[in-house]
Amino acid sequence: MLPMRDDFRRAQVAIAALFCFLGFQYVTWVSRLPLVKDELGLTETELGLLLMACGAGAAASFPLVAHLMKAMGAKRLGYAAAAALLLFLPAFAAAPTYPVALAVVAADGVAVGCLNVAMNAQGAALEELHERTAMAKMHATFSAGSLAAALLASLVQTVTAGLAAHFAVAAALLLAMLGVTRTGLPAGDRPAPQHGPENPAEKRAEKERRRWRPPSRLTLWMGCAMAFGTITEGAMNDWSTLYLEDVADAAPEVAPLGIAVVSVMMVVARLFADGWRTRWGDGPVVGLGSALAGTGLAVAVLAGGVVPALLGFACVGLGVAAVTPCVYVAAAREGPDALSLVASMGTTGLLGGPAAIGFIAGAAGLAWGMAAVAASALLVSLCTTRIRWPALSNA
C-alpha cells in the first residue's frame, strides 16, 4: 500500500508543477505589458486586443487539441506545449511590430490550450487511478505560480527594466519546474500504435473511436457550467475594484482589496476543496458553492456599501473555487473531445465574460453588471443538476 501512496504523491507533485508552470508563464509576460505598450506605441484598445488574441488562440485550439490528445497522449502533448510556451518568451520580447506580437500571442494561446487540457487530463486520470481527490490543490498551484511570477516581475524591475534579463530568469525557473515533472509525471494516455490494431474488429472500433462526433448533451451542460464559472471568476478579477470605487464609494486605497479578497478566498478554498469533495461529492460542492457565490454577491449588491461588497466577494471566491477543478474531472472522464470542448468554453467565458459585463455596466450601471455576475454563478448551480459527477471515496 505504501508504494501506491508514494506513487500518488510523486504524480501529484509532478502534475502540480505543470499547473504552476502555466500560471507562472502567463503572468510573466502579462506583467510586462506596460513596457511592451510603450515600446510598440500601442493604444489601450490595441493592448486589449493583444490580450484577447491569447484567449482567442486558446478558444480556437479545441479541434487541434482533441486531435493531438488522441495522437500524442496527455504526457507528450503537455511537454510539447510547455516547450512552445518557453520559446514564446524570447519570441514575444523580440517581436518588432504589433502584428507580429499579435501572431506570437495567438500562438501562445494555442499552446496554453494544449497544456491546459493535457495537465487537467492527467490530474483527472490520477484521481481515477488512485480513487483520491487531488485536482483542487493542483489548481491552487496555478494561482501560486501566478503570484510567484508577479513577485519576480516586481523584483526584477527594481534592477533592470529590460525584458531580456527578466525572461531569462523566468525561463530558468520554468525549466526547473519541468524538471520536477521528470520523475513523477504519469504516462497518461498513449497514442495508438503506428501499425494499428491487428484484428479487423479492433480496427473498426479504433476508427469509430477516432471519428469526430457532435458533443453530447452532457458535454454541453459541462461546458455551460465551465463557461458560467469562468465568467464569474473573470468578471470579479476585472470589475471588483471599479465596483468598490464607483458604486460602493470605497476609498482608493481600499478598492484594490476586492481582487485580494476574491483571490485569497479562492486559493484557501482550493487547498481544502479536495477534502470537501471526498466528504460530500463533487456535485454538492460545486452546486452549493456556486449558489453561495451567486446569493452572497446578489445580497451584497442589494445591500450596498463597502463591507457587504467585500463579504459578497469573499462568498464568490469561496463558492466558485471548486467549479473548474470538478468540471475538468467530469469532462476528462468523457474523453479528450469532451475535455477539449469544455476547456475551450471555459476560456471563452474567461475571455468574453468580463466584456459582456462591461456592456451591461455601460447600458444600465455597474450594479446591474455585478447582478449579472451573481446570475452567472447561480446558473452554474443549475447546470450541476444535469452533470454526471464521479464518486471518489478516499481522503
PDB file of C-alpha atoms in Angstrom, residues 32-170:
ATOM      1  CA  ARG A  32       5.418  43.370 -18.699  1.00  0.00           C
ATOM      2  CA  LEU A  33       2.633  44.638 -20.952  1.00  0.00           C
ATOM      3  CA  PRO A  34       3.139  48.286 -19.881  1.00  0.00           C
ATOM      4  CA  LEU A  35       6.704  48.149 -21.255  1.00  0.00           C
ATOM      5  CA  VAL A  36       5.544  46.414 -24.440  1.00  0.00           C
ATOM      6  CA  LYS A  37       2.837  49.049 -24.831  1.00  0.00           C
ATOM      7  CA  ASP A  38       5.436  51.815 -24.674  1.00  0.00           C
ATOM      8  CA  GLU A  39       7.962  50.090 -26.938  1.00  0.00           C
ATOM      9  CA  LEU A  40       5.430  49.303 -29.680  1.00  0.00           C
ATOM     10  CA  GLY A  41       3.464  52.538 -29.201  1.00  0.00           C
ATOM     11  CA  LEU A  42       0.147  50.788 -28.589  1.00  0.00           C
ATOM     12  CA  THR A  43      -3.164  52.328 -27.634  1.00  0.00           C
ATOM     13  CA  GLU A  44      -5.337  50.935 -24.837  1.00  0.00           C
ATOM     14  CA  THR A  45      -7.565  49.289 -27.448  1.00  0.00           C
ATOM     15  CA  GLU A  46      -4.616  47.638 -29.179  1.00  0.00           C
ATOM     16  CA  LEU A  47      -3.340  46.374 -25.833  1.00  0.00           C
ATOM     17  CA  GLY A  48      -6.758  44.907 -25.084  1.00  0.00           C
ATOM     18  CA  LEU A  49      -6.769  43.158 -28.456  1.00  0.00           C
ATOM     19  CA  LEU A  50      -3.332  41.734 -27.664  1.00  0.00           C
ATOM     20  CA  LEU A  51      -4.733  40.126 -24.522  1.00  0.00           C
ATOM     21  CA  MET A  52      -7.781  38.913 -26.413  1.00  0.00           C
ATOM     22  CA  ALA A  53      -5.507  37.276 -29.012  1.00  0.00           C
ATOM     23  CA  CYS A  54      -4.194  34.900 -26.347  1.00  0.00           C
ATOM     24  CA  GLY A  55      -7.692  33.937 -25.246  1.00  0.00           C
ATOM     25  CA  ALA A  56      -8.865  33.629 -28.839  1.00  0.00           C
ATOM     26  CA  GLY A  57      -5.955  31.304 -29.639  1.00  0.00           C
ATOM     27  CA  ALA A  58      -6.793  29.136 -26.644  1.00  0.00           C
ATOM     28  CA  ALA A  59     -10.502  29.058 -27.507  1.00  0.00           C
ATOM     29  CA  ALA A  60      -9.818  28.242 -31.162  1.00  0.00           C
ATOM     30  CA  SER A  61      -7.452  25.400 -30.255  1.00  0.00           C
ATOM     31  CA  PHE A  62     -10.298  22.964 -29.490  1.00  0.00           C
ATOM     32  CA  PRO A  63     -10.187  20.850 -32.696  1.00  0.00           C
ATOM     33  CA  LEU A  64      -6.380  20.728 -32.682  1.00  0.00           C
ATOM     34  CA  VAL A  65      -6.147  19.801 -29.010  1.00  0.00           C
ATOM     35  CA  ALA A  66      -8.688  16.999 -29.361  1.00  0.00           C
ATOM     36  CA  HIS A  67      -6.707  15.537 -32.265  1.00  0.00           C
ATOM     37  CA  LEU A  68      -3.329  15.892 -30.543  1.00  0.00           C
ATOM     38  CA  MET A  69      -4.617  14.297 -27.346  1.00  0.00           C
ATOM     39  CA  LYS A  70      -5.592  11.204 -29.321  1.00  0.00           C
ATOM     40  CA  ALA A  71      -2.399  11.143 -31.386  1.00  0.00           C
ATOM     41  CA  MET A  72       0.185  12.003 -28.711  1.00  0.00           C
ATOM     42  CA  GLY A  73      -1.344  11.346 -25.317  1.00  0.00           C
ATOM     43  CA  ALA A  74      -1.501  13.760 -22.404  1.00  0.00           C
ATOM     44  CA  LYS A  75       2.127  13.460 -21.276  1.00  0.00           C
ATOM     45  CA  ARG A  76       3.762  14.071 -24.648  1.00  0.00           C
ATOM     46  CA  LEU A  77       1.318  16.845 -25.522  1.00  0.00           C
ATOM     47  CA  GLY A  78       1.999  18.509 -22.163  1.00  0.00           C
ATOM     48  CA  TYR A  79       5.744  18.540 -22.747  1.00  0.00           C
ATOM     49  CA  ALA A  80       5.352  19.806 -26.330  1.00  0.00           C
ATOM     50  CA  ALA A  81       3.083  22.628 -25.172  1.00  0.00           C
ATOM     51  CA  ALA A  82       5.450  23.524 -22.326  1.00  0.00           C
ATOM     52  CA  ALA A  83       8.356  23.743 -24.785  1.00  0.00           C
ATOM     53  CA  ALA A  84       6.311  26.073 -27.004  1.00  0.00           C
ATOM     54  CA  LEU A  85       5.458  28.264 -24.011  1.00  0.00           C
ATOM     55  CA  LEU A  86       9.153  28.501 -23.125  1.00  0.00           C
ATOM     56  CA  LEU A  87      10.001  29.601 -26.679  1.00  0.00           C
ATOM     57  CA  PHE A  88       7.226  32.182 -26.540  1.00  0.00           C
ATOM     58  CA  LEU A  89       9.077  34.376 -24.036  1.00  0.00           C
ATOM     59  CA  PRO A  90      12.067  35.284 -26.259  1.00  0.00           C
ATOM     60  CA  ALA A  91       9.784  35.467 -29.309  1.00  0.00           C
ATOM     61  CA  PHE A  92       7.480  37.926 -27.554  1.00  0.00           C
ATOM     62  CA  ALA A  93      10.395  40.019 -26.294  1.00  0.00           C
ATOM     63  CA  ALA A  94      11.838  40.222 -29.823  1.00  0.00           C
ATOM     64  CA  ALA A  95       8.545  40.995 -31.633  1.00  0.00           C
ATOM     65  CA  PRO A  96       9.382  44.051 -33.776  1.00  0.00           C
ATOM     66  CA  THR A  97       5.844  45.148 -34.679  1.00  0.00           C
ATOM     67  CA  TYR A  98       2.316  44.952 -33.356  1.00  0.00           C
ATOM     68  CA  PRO A  99       1.056  42.436 -35.984  1.00  0.00           C
ATOM     69  CA  VAL A 100       3.976  40.122 -35.157  1.00  0.00           C
ATOM     70  CA  ALA A 101       3.212  40.448 -31.448  1.00  0.00           C
ATOM     71  CA  LEU A 102      -0.446  39.573 -32.142  1.00  0.00           C
ATOM     72  CA  ALA A 103       0.575  36.447 -34.051  1.00  0.00           C
ATOM     73  CA  VAL A 104       3.024  35.370 -31.329  1.00  0.00           C
ATOM     74  CA  VAL A 105       0.454  35.870 -28.564  1.00  0.00           C
ATOM     75  CA  ALA A 106      -2.216  33.978 -30.519  1.00  0.00           C
ATOM     76  CA  ALA A 107       0.218  31.068 -30.922  1.00  0.00           C
ATOM     77  CA  ASP A 108       0.889  31.251 -27.189  1.00  0.00           C
ATOM     78  CA  GLY A 109      -2.857  30.912 -26.639  1.00  0.00           C
ATOM     79  CA  VAL A 110      -2.921  27.695 -28.673  1.00  0.00           C
ATOM     80  CA  ALA A 111      -0.061  26.283 -26.561  1.00  0.00           C
ATOM     81  CA  VAL A 112      -1.913  27.358 -23.407  1.00  0.00           C
ATOM     82  CA  GLY A 113      -4.984  25.475 -24.625  1.00  0.00           C
ATOM     83  CA  CYS A 114      -2.898  22.347 -25.265  1.00  0.00           C
ATOM     84  CA  LEU A 115      -1.183  22.388 -21.864  1.00  0.00           C
ATOM     85  CA  ASN A 116      -4.431  23.226 -20.081  1.00  0.00           C
ATOM     86  CA  VAL A 117      -6.179  20.152 -21.487  1.00  0.00           C
ATOM     87  CA  ALA A 118      -3.148  17.870 -21.081  1.00  0.00           C
ATOM     88  CA  MET A 119      -2.486  18.686 -17.433  1.00  0.00           C
ATOM     89  CA  ASN A 120      -6.161  18.518 -16.455  1.00  0.00           C
ATOM     90  CA  ALA A 121      -6.457  15.168 -18.231  1.00  0.00           C
ATOM     91  CA  GLN A 122      -3.514  13.883 -16.216  1.00  0.00           C
ATOM     92  CA  GLY A 123      -4.967  15.225 -12.976  1.00  0.00           C
ATOM     93  CA  ALA A 124      -8.300  13.567 -13.675  1.00  0.00           C
ATOM     94  CA  ALA A 125      -6.578  10.283 -14.605  1.00  0.00           C
ATOM     95  CA  LEU A 126      -4.604  10.392 -11.352  1.00  0.00           C
ATOM     96  CA  GLU A 127      -7.789  10.803  -9.327  1.00  0.00           C
ATOM     97  CA  GLU A 128      -9.467   7.942 -11.157  1.00  0.00           C
ATOM     98  CA  LEU A 129      -6.463   5.598 -10.842  1.00  0.00           C
ATOM     99  CA  HIS A 130      -5.960   6.143  -7.115  1.00  0.00           C
ATOM    100  CA  GLU A 131      -9.593   6.995  -6.279  1.00  0.00           C
ATOM    101  CA  ARG A 132      -8.437  10.066  -4.377  1.00  0.00           C
ATOM    102  CA  THR A 133      -9.218  13.740  -4.822  1.00  0.00           C
ATOM    103  CA  ALA A 134      -6.328  15.979  -5.852  1.00  0.00           C
ATOM    104  CA  MET A 135      -7.464  18.361  -8.595  1.00  0.00           C
ATOM    105  CA  ALA A 136      -8.392  21.356  -6.440  1.00  0.00           C
ATOM    106  CA  LYS A 137      -4.932  21.542  -4.871  1.00  0.00           C
ATOM    107  CA  MET A 138      -3.400  21.383  -8.341  1.00  0.00           C
ATOM    108  CA  HIS A 139      -5.487  24.359  -9.419  1.00  0.00           C
ATOM    109  CA  ALA A 140      -4.298  26.166  -6.299  1.00  0.00           C
ATOM    110  CA  THR A 141      -0.710  25.780  -7.519  1.00  0.00           C
ATOM    111  CA  PHE A 142      -1.694  27.617 -10.705  1.00  0.00           C
ATOM    112  CA  SER A 143      -2.566  30.597  -8.512  1.00  0.00           C
ATOM    113  CA  ALA A 144       0.684  30.145  -6.596  1.00  0.00           C
ATOM    114  CA  GLY A 145       2.630  30.222  -9.849  1.00  0.00           C
ATOM    115  CA  SER A 146       0.841  33.403 -10.883  1.00  0.00           C
ATOM    116  CA  LEU A 147       1.706  35.038  -7.570  1.00  0.00           C
ATOM    117  CA  ALA A 148       5.351  33.976  -7.816  1.00  0.00           C
ATOM    118  CA  ALA A 149       5.611  35.413 -11.326  1.00  0.00           C
ATOM    119  CA  ALA A 150       4.154  38.735 -10.174  1.00  0.00           C
ATOM    120  CA  LEU A 151       6.650  38.925  -7.303  1.00  0.00           C
ATOM    121  CA  LEU A 152       9.543  38.077  -9.641  1.00  0.00           C
ATOM    122  CA  ALA A 153       8.461  40.775 -12.101  1.00  0.00           C
ATOM    123  CA  SER A 154       8.390  43.342  -9.314  1.00  0.00           C
ATOM    124  CA  LEU A 155      11.817  42.242  -8.051  1.00  0.00           C
ATOM    125  CA  VAL A 156      13.485  42.218 -11.475  1.00  0.00           C
ATOM    126  CA  GLN A 157      12.194  45.676 -12.322  1.00  0.00           C
ATOM    127  CA  THR A 158      13.993  47.115  -9.307  1.00  0.00           C
ATOM    128  CA  VAL A 159      17.226  46.025 -11.033  1.00  0.00           C
ATOM    129  CA  THR A 160      16.527  46.406 -14.756  1.00  0.00           C
ATOM    130  CA  ALA A 161      13.594  47.462 -16.913  1.00  0.00           C
ATOM    131  CA  GLY A 162      14.601  45.243 -19.849  1.00  0.00           C
ATOM    132  CA  LEU A 163      12.700  42.138 -20.885  1.00  0.00           C
ATOM    133  CA  ALA A 164      15.747  40.019 -21.739  1.00  0.00           C
ATOM    134  CA  ALA A 165      17.060  39.591 -18.188  1.00  0.00           C
ATOM    135  CA  HIS A 166      13.588  39.114 -16.730  1.00  0.00           C
ATOM    136  CA  PHE A 167      12.573  36.480 -19.260  1.00  0.00           C
ATOM    137  CA  ALA A 168      15.927  34.676 -18.931  1.00  0.00           C
ATOM    138  CA  VAL A 169      15.413  34.284 -15.174  1.00  0.00           C
ATOM    139  CA  ALA A 170      11.797  33.263 -15.726  1.00  0.00           C
TER     140      ALA A 170
END
